[in-house]
mmCIF file of C-alpha atoms and ligand atoms in Angstrom:
data_model
loop_
_atom_site.group_PDB
_atom_site.id
_atom_site.type_symbol
_atom_site.label_atom_id
_atom_site.label_comp_id
_atom_site.label_asym_id
_atom_site.label_seq_id
_atom_site.Cartn_x
_atom_site.Cartn_y
_atom_site.Cartn_z
ATOM 1 C CA MET A 1 120.896 219.734 12.043
ATOM 2 C CA THR A 2 118.946 216.648 11.156
ATOM 3 C CA ARG A 3 119.175 213.448 13.132
ATOM 4 C CA ARG A 4 120.795 211.616 10.210
ATOM 5 C CA LYS A 5 123.111 214.443 9.594
ATOM 6 C CA PHE A 6 124.085 214.134 13.441
ATOM 7 C CA TRP A 7 124.752 210.600 13.367
ATOM 8 C CA VAL A 8 126.942 210.830 10.110
ATOM 9 C CA THR A 9 128.780 213.635 11.768
ATOM 10 C CA ALA A 10 129.430 211.868 14.773
ATOM 11 C CA GLY A 11 130.335 208.781 13.085
ATOM 12 C CA VAL A 12 133.100 210.718 11.097
ATOM 13 C CA ALA A 13 134.255 212.619 14.263
ATOM 14 C CA LEU A 14 134.763 209.123 16.242
ATOM 15 C CA GLY A 15 135.533 206.984 13.264
ATOM 16 C CA ALA A 16 138.454 208.996 11.609
ATOM 17 C CA PRO A 17 140.579 208.989 14.651
ATOM 18 C CA ALA A 18 140.026 205.373 15.313
ATOM 19 C CA LEU A 19 140.633 204.419 11.798
ATOM 20 C CA ASP A 20 143.932 206.577 11.921
ATOM 21 C CA ALA A 21 145.190 205.158 15.164
ATOM 22 C CA GLY A 22 144.351 201.646 14.438
ATOM 23 C CA TYR A 23 145.355 201.308 10.655
ATOM 24 C CA ILE A 24 147.065 204.337 9.408
ATOM 25 C CA GLU A 25 149.479 205.761 11.815
ATOM 26 C CA PRO A 26 150.919 202.553 13.183
ATOM 27 C CA ARG A 27 152.317 201.737 9.567
ATOM 28 C CA TRP A 28 153.087 205.426 8.585
ATOM 29 C CA LEU A 29 156.604 205.616 9.057
ATOM 30 C CA GLU A 30 158.381 209.047 9.426
ATOM 31 C CA LEU A 31 162.088 209.663 8.433
ATOM 32 C CA SER A 32 163.590 212.298 10.862
ATOM 33 C CA PHE A 33 166.890 213.849 10.285
ATOM 34 C CA VAL A 34 168.171 215.550 13.695
ATOM 35 C CA PRO A 35 171.350 217.815 13.866
ATOM 36 C CA CYS A 36 173.419 217.181 17.036
ATOM 37 C CA ARG A 37 176.297 218.803 17.996
ATOM 38 C CA LEU A 38 178.649 216.240 20.036
ATOM 39 C CA PRO A 39 181.703 217.393 22.124
ATOM 40 C CA HIS A 40 185.232 216.412 20.808
ATOM 41 C CA LEU A 41 183.841 215.160 17.448
ATOM 42 C CA ALA A 42 186.516 215.842 14.648
ATOM 43 C CA ALA A 43 184.281 215.030 11.560
ATOM 44 C CA PRO A 44 180.460 214.603 10.794
ATOM 45 C CA VAL A 45 178.873 211.148 11.521
ATOM 46 C CA ARG A 46 175.521 209.983 10.459
ATOM 47 C CA LEU A 47 173.995 207.640 12.879
ATOM 48 C CA LEU A 48 171.049 205.748 12.335
ATOM 49 C CA HIS A 49 168.922 205.294 15.528
ATOM 50 C CA LEU A 50 166.258 202.658 15.531
ATOM 51 C CA SER A 51 164.384 201.343 18.491
ATOM 52 C CA ASP A 52 161.285 199.448 19.527
ATOM 53 C CA LEU A 53 160.898 197.175 16.507
ATOM 54 C CA HIS A 54 158.428 195.010 18.639
ATOM 55 C CA VAL A 55 158.173 192.295 16.032
ATOM 56 C CA SER A 56 154.902 190.604 16.763
ATOM 57 C CA PRO A 57 151.703 189.806 14.862
ATOM 58 C CA LEU A 58 150.866 193.676 15.654
ATOM 59 C CA ALA A 59 154.078 194.979 13.928
ATOM 60 C CA PRO A 60 154.141 193.370 10.466
ATOM 61 C CA ARG A 61 157.377 192.383 8.712
ATOM 62 C CA SER A 62 156.804 194.804 6.260
ATOM 63 C CA LEU A 63 156.867 197.710 8.704
ATOM 64 C CA VAL A 64 160.114 196.470 10.243
ATOM 65 C CA GLU A 65 161.600 196.091 6.493
ATOM 66 C CA ARG A 66 160.551 199.241 5.361
ATOM 67 C CA ALA A 67 162.003 200.925 8.313
ATOM 68 C CA PHE A 68 165.434 199.156 7.787
ATOM 69 C CA ASP A 69 165.322 200.200 4.162
ATOM 70 C CA MET A 70 164.297 203.808 4.802
ATOM 71 C CA GLY A 71 167.364 203.646 7.249
ATOM 72 C CA ARG A 72 170.097 202.151 4.875
ATOM 73 C CA GLU A 73 169.025 204.635 2.069
ATOM 74 C CA THR A 74 170.276 207.197 4.308
ATOM 75 C CA LYS A 75 173.785 205.639 4.045
ATOM 76 C CA PRO A 76 174.636 205.714 7.819
ATOM 77 C CA ASP A 77 178.229 205.762 9.266
ATOM 78 C CA LEU A 78 176.919 203.729 12.368
ATOM 79 C CA VAL A 79 173.573 202.038 13.291
ATOM 80 C CA CYS A 80 172.390 201.893 17.053
ATOM 81 C CA LEU A 81 169.441 199.982 18.306
ATOM 82 C CA THR A 82 168.134 200.672 21.477
ATOM 83 C CA GLY A 83 166.066 197.642 22.441
ATOM 84 C CA ASP A 84 162.626 195.858 22.418
ATOM 85 C CA PHE A 85 163.356 193.778 19.245
ATOM 86 C CA ILE A 86 160.169 191.709 20.317
ATOM 87 C CA THR A 87 157.111 192.114 22.457
ATOM 88 C CA ASN A 88 156.688 188.762 24.275
ATOM 89 C CA GLY A 89 159.090 186.112 22.840
ATOM 90 C CA GLU A 90 156.606 184.510 20.999
ATOM 91 C CA ASN A 91 155.158 184.872 17.436
ATOM 92 C CA PHE A 92 158.214 185.878 15.459
ATOM 93 C CA ASP A 93 159.937 184.279 12.656
ATOM 94 C CA VAL A 94 163.519 183.715 13.732
ATOM 95 C CA ALA A 95 165.011 182.997 10.354
ATOM 96 C CA TRP A 96 163.378 186.132 8.848
ATOM 97 C CA TYR A 97 164.465 188.097 11.785
ATOM 98 C CA GLU A 98 167.920 187.009 11.608
ATOM 99 C CA SER A 99 168.191 187.565 7.560
ATOM 100 C CA VAL A 100 166.532 191.439 7.678
ATOM 101 C CA LEU A 101 168.966 192.155 10.598
ATOM 102 C CA ARG A 102 171.943 190.733 8.575
ATOM 103 C CA ARG A 103 171.084 192.831 5.445
ATOM 104 C CA LEU A 104 170.947 196.123 7.839
ATOM 105 C CA SER A 105 174.182 195.250 9.433
ATOM 106 C CA ARG A 106 175.818 194.894 6.011
ATOM 107 C CA SER A 107 175.268 198.705 5.386
ATOM 108 C CA ALA A 108 177.090 199.824 8.480
ATOM 109 C CA PRO A 109 178.433 198.710 11.978
ATOM 110 C CA CYS A 110 175.505 197.878 14.172
ATOM 111 C CA TYR A 111 175.379 197.976 17.969
ATOM 112 C CA ALA A 112 172.401 197.316 20.241
ATOM 113 C CA SER A 113 171.349 197.476 23.915
ATOM 114 C CA MET A 114 168.427 195.390 25.469
ATOM 115 C CA GLY A 115 164.745 196.551 26.183
ATOM 116 C CA ASN A 116 162.484 195.508 28.893
ATOM 117 C CA HIS A 117 160.749 193.012 26.385
ATOM 118 C CA ASP A 118 164.074 191.441 25.328
ATOM 119 C CA GLY A 119 164.260 189.207 28.237
ATOM 120 C CA GLY A 120 165.248 189.171 32.006
ATOM 121 C CA PHE A 121 163.392 189.955 35.123
ATOM 122 C CA TRP A 122 160.516 192.295 33.525
ATOM 123 C CA ALA A 123 159.936 190.073 30.519
ATOM 124 C CA HIS A 124 159.888 186.939 32.553
ATOM 125 C CA THR A 125 157.012 188.229 34.521
ATOM 126 C CA HIS A 126 155.250 189.255 31.299
ATOM 127 C CA GLY A 127 155.323 186.283 29.773
ATOM 128 C CA GLY A 128 158.714 186.824 27.922
ATOM 129 C CA PHE A 129 162.180 185.167 28.030
ATOM 130 C CA GLY A 130 164.061 184.780 31.453
ATOM 131 C CA SER A 131 167.171 186.250 29.997
ATOM 132 C CA THR A 132 168.500 188.161 27.083
ATOM 133 C CA VAL A 133 170.490 185.475 25.755
ATOM 134 C CA GLU A 134 167.871 184.646 22.914
ATOM 135 C CA ILE A 135 167.754 188.162 21.390
ATOM 136 C CA SER A 136 171.562 188.788 21.996
ATOM 137 C CA GLU A 137 172.161 185.429 19.976
ATOM 138 C CA LEU A 138 169.626 186.571 17.295
ATOM 139 C CA LEU A 139 171.299 189.946 17.050
ATOM 140 C CA ARG A 140 174.873 188.244 16.801
ATOM 141 C CA ARG A 141 173.736 185.997 13.824
ATOM 142 C CA GLY A 142 172.360 189.049 12.135
ATOM 143 C CA GLY A 143 175.796 190.908 12.660
ATOM 144 C CA ILE A 144 174.792 193.188 15.439
ATOM 145 C CA GLU A 145 176.928 193.592 18.467
ATOM 146 C CA THR A 146 175.026 193.957 21.726
ATOM 147 C CA LEU A 147 176.720 195.989 24.362
ATOM 148 C CA HIS A 148 175.072 194.624 27.511
ATOM 149 C CA ASN A 149 176.936 196.510 30.179
ATOM 150 C CA ARG A 150 180.063 196.805 28.377
ATOM 151 C CA ALA A 151 181.765 199.334 26.071
ATOM 152 C CA VAL A 152 183.729 199.382 22.754
ATOM 153 C CA ASP A 153 185.968 201.824 21.168
ATOM 154 C CA ILE A 154 185.224 202.141 17.349
ATOM 155 C CA GLN A 155 186.706 204.108 14.509
ATOM 156 C CA ILE A 156 184.311 205.741 12.494
ATOM 157 C CA ALA A 157 184.847 208.455 9.833
ATOM 158 C CA GLY A 158 188.436 208.355 10.614
ATOM 159 C CA GLN A 159 188.089 209.011 14.248
ATOM 160 C CA ARG A 160 187.749 207.120 17.570
ATOM 161 C CA LEU A 161 183.952 206.925 19.230
ATOM 162 C CA ARG A 162 183.237 205.382 22.620
ATOM 163 C CA LEU A 163 180.141 203.373 22.667
ATOM 164 C CA ALA A 164 178.715 202.056 25.977
ATOM 165 C CA GLY A 165 175.709 200.026 26.346
ATOM 166 C CA VAL A 166 173.688 199.299 29.726
ATOM 167 C CA GLY A 167 170.933 196.638 30.246
ATOM 168 C CA ASP A 168 167.372 197.611 30.857
ATOM 169 C CA LEU A 169 166.197 199.783 33.854
ATOM 170 C CA TRP A 170 162.885 197.908 34.423
ATOM 171 C CA SER A 171 164.583 194.456 34.153
ATOM 172 C CA ARG A 172 167.146 195.689 36.904
ATOM 173 C CA GLU A 173 170.018 194.937 34.528
ATOM 174 C CA ILE A 174 171.913 198.191 34.651
ATOM 175 C CA HIS A 175 175.473 197.470 35.671
ATOM 176 C CA ALA A 176 177.068 200.858 35.001
ATOM 177 C CA GLU A 177 180.310 200.059 36.815
ATOM 178 C CA ALA A 178 180.755 197.080 34.267
ATOM 179 C CA ALA A 179 179.615 199.364 31.311
ATOM 180 C CA PHE A 180 182.033 202.068 32.137
ATOM 181 C CA ALA A 181 185.067 200.103 33.152
ATOM 182 C CA GLY A 182 188.048 201.376 31.535
ATOM 183 C CA ALA A 183 187.454 205.125 31.022
ATOM 184 C CA PRO A 184 187.706 206.501 27.527
ATOM 185 C CA ALA A 185 190.385 208.735 26.782
ATOM 186 C CA PRO A 186 189.606 212.288 27.673
ATOM 187 C CA SER A 187 188.692 213.727 24.362
ATOM 188 C CA THR A 188 186.733 210.656 22.932
ATOM 189 C CA PRO A 189 183.144 211.305 22.006
ATOM 190 C CA SER A 190 180.961 208.968 23.999
ATOM 191 C CA LEU A 191 177.731 207.645 23.267
ATOM 192 C CA LEU A 192 175.281 205.635 25.556
ATOM 193 C CA LEU A 193 172.904 203.064 24.513
ATOM 194 C CA SER A 194 170.171 202.696 27.433
ATOM 195 C CA HIS A 195 166.623 201.733 26.174
ATOM 196 C CA ASN A 196 164.535 203.630 29.050
ATOM 197 C CA PRO A 197 165.366 207.405 29.278
ATOM 198 C CA ASP A 198 164.657 207.344 32.941
ATOM 199 C CA SER A 199 168.072 205.445 33.501
ATOM 200 C CA LYS A 200 169.766 208.768 33.135
ATOM 201 C CA ASP A 201 169.271 209.239 36.775
ATOM 202 C CA HIS A 202 171.235 206.163 37.534
ATOM 203 C CA LEU A 203 174.036 207.102 35.018
ATOM 204 C CA GLY A 204 174.924 211.004 35.658
ATOM 205 C CA GLN A 205 178.336 210.177 37.366
ATOM 206 C CA TYR A 206 179.467 208.235 34.178
ATOM 207 C CA PRO A 207 181.437 209.807 31.151
ATOM 208 C CA TRP A 208 178.966 209.896 28.159
ATOM 209 C CA HIS A 209 178.035 212.823 25.925
ATOM 210 C CA LEU A 210 174.980 211.720 24.322
ATOM 211 C CA MET A 211 172.373 208.973 25.547
ATOM 212 C CA LEU A 212 170.301 207.205 22.931
ATOM 213 C CA SER A 213 166.919 205.660 24.152
ATOM 214 C CA GLY A 214 163.593 204.478 22.932
ATOM 215 C CA HIS A 215 161.223 202.804 25.070
ATOM 216 C CA THR A 216 158.465 205.495 25.079
ATOM 217 C CA HIS A 217 157.196 205.074 21.724
ATOM 218 C CA GLY A 218 156.900 208.791 21.807
ATOM 219 C CA GLY A 219 154.036 208.247 24.017
ATOM 220 C CA GLN A 220 152.164 206.225 21.509
ATOM 221 C CA VAL A 221 148.990 208.456 21.899
ATOM 222 C CA SER A 222 149.655 212.207 21.987
ATOM 223 C CA LEU A 223 146.635 214.253 22.604
ATOM 224 C CA PRO A 224 145.936 217.910 22.153
ATOM 225 C CA LEU A 225 146.190 220.012 25.294
ATOM 226 C CA ILE A 226 146.872 216.862 27.270
ATOM 227 C CA GLY A 227 149.989 215.429 25.783
ATOM 228 C CA THR A 228 151.375 211.819 26.178
ATOM 229 C CA PRO A 229 149.581 210.625 29.480
ATOM 230 C CA PHE A 230 150.555 206.811 28.519
ATOM 231 C CA ALA A 231 154.266 207.444 28.105
ATOM 232 C CA PRO A 232 155.909 204.625 30.429
ATOM 233 C CA VAL A 233 158.325 207.037 32.013
ATOM 234 C CA ARG A 234 158.542 209.087 35.230
ATOM 235 C CA ASP A 235 160.259 212.042 33.579
ATOM 236 C CA HIS A 236 157.826 213.182 30.728
ATOM 237 C CA ARG A 237 160.471 215.748 29.471
ATOM 238 C CA TYR A 238 162.199 212.885 27.624
ATOM 239 C CA VAL A 239 159.436 211.186 25.574
ATOM 240 C CA GLU A 240 160.762 212.072 22.399
ATOM 241 C CA GLY A 241 163.324 214.095 20.386
ATOM 242 C CA LEU A 242 166.777 215.475 21.360
ATOM 243 C CA ARG A 243 166.813 217.252 24.616
ATOM 244 C CA PRO A 244 169.473 218.725 26.737
ATOM 245 C CA TRP A 245 170.166 217.016 30.252
ATOM 246 C CA ARG A 246 172.850 218.713 32.623
ATOM 247 C CA ASP A 247 175.788 219.135 30.386
ATOM 248 C CA ARG A 248 174.677 216.302 28.177
ATOM 249 C CA GLN A 249 171.786 215.457 25.670
ATOM 250 C CA ILE A 250 169.614 212.594 25.426
ATOM 251 C CA HIS A 251 167.864 211.450 22.111
ATOM 252 C CA VAL A 252 164.589 209.578 22.349
ATOM 253 C CA THR A 253 163.185 207.861 19.141
ATOM 254 C CA ARG A 254 159.508 207.056 18.885
ATOM 255 C CA GLY A 255 160.512 203.589 17.575
ATOM 256 C CA VAL A 256 158.939 201.456 15.053
ATOM 257 C CA GLY A 257 156.692 199.084 16.345
ATOM 258 C CA SER A 258 154.144 199.532 19.136
ATOM 259 C CA ILE A 259 152.068 197.719 21.903
ATOM 260 C CA LEU A 260 148.649 196.896 20.792
ATOM 261 C CA GLY A 261 149.020 198.183 17.482
ATOM 262 C CA VAL A 262 147.789 201.792 18.264
ATOM 263 C CA ARG A 263 149.366 205.143 17.348
ATOM 264 C CA PHE A 264 147.604 208.433 17.446
ATOM 265 C CA ASN A 265 149.266 211.679 16.485
ATOM 266 C CA CYS A 266 152.752 209.838 17.138
ATOM 267 C CA ARG A 267 153.991 208.252 13.963
ATOM 268 C CA PRO A 268 156.535 205.374 14.050
ATOM 269 C CA GLN A 269 160.052 206.795 13.263
ATOM 270 C CA VAL A 270 163.197 206.155 11.525
ATOM 271 C CA SER A 271 165.679 208.624 13.322
ATOM 272 C CA VAL A 272 168.919 209.756 11.726
ATOM 273 C CA LEU A 273 171.218 211.904 14.033
ATOM 274 C CA GLU A 274 173.487 214.135 12.025
ATOM 275 C CA LEU A 275 176.527 214.313 14.593
ATOM 276 C CA MET A 276 178.730 217.305 13.965
ATOM 277 C CA PRO A 277 181.654 218.969 15.790
ATOM 278 C CA SER A 278 180.641 221.502 18.573
ATOM 279 C CA ARG A 279 181.698 224.793 17.934
ATOM 280 C CA VAL A 280 183.664 224.924 21.074
ATOM 281 C CA SER A 281 184.594 221.559 22.403
ATOM 282 C CA SER A 282 184.147 220.797 26.227
HETATM 283 FE FE1 FE2 B 1 159.166 199.336 23.537
#
């Protein structure tokens, strides 16, 4: 190999992944349909699960708008958003955000939980809001109901569902007793919105069947043979996808935005859970 050929080959070998990670993948949304059997469900429910929008200069408006459009086009019965609506409390256009959220919420009932970037102890120590009030208000004006340590019973596809939501683990805002106050009727399918999948270890004694989480961004960088070394969780079994946990399930979406605008082998994701009745209800 000539010296020139060597440098061209090396340039391509190093440059192509960098181009992919910095410019192609962060904007290359994947629409994923995930079948999921849920105890006590009487009829199918299409649930759009979005997370980690991370609106900031590194997550362009067009990415969020396309993610919402992709989700709305699937005609969901229910939309759940599991936190990190912003990255640091600065540099986002409130009026624009409110309008796109309102367009999303017109398509189906929308519920949300808060992430570590949305305000509170963790965010405040990282240049963000001191509480979740600003983001909760933004969501309210956008037609989205925040489940911050509380639960609601809703009617979807002619049946009752329990939706509970907790505050963020890193923000020290999980108050499970409040979130699960007033137990659901015994045969009610119960979903839990909790930003960080590690929170499962604090929530095992409470009644839920399926937990919806984000936070990991799928690891953001997924390396062959190595995996996802940068995923910000203790339990690396729950970095993305639908996984069993005890007698329950946890779904972690890779999310839409990112930190630092880099993704490798880990595309942003619009997740659609096709909830179906269990063959044998437990
Ligand atoms: Fe996040």
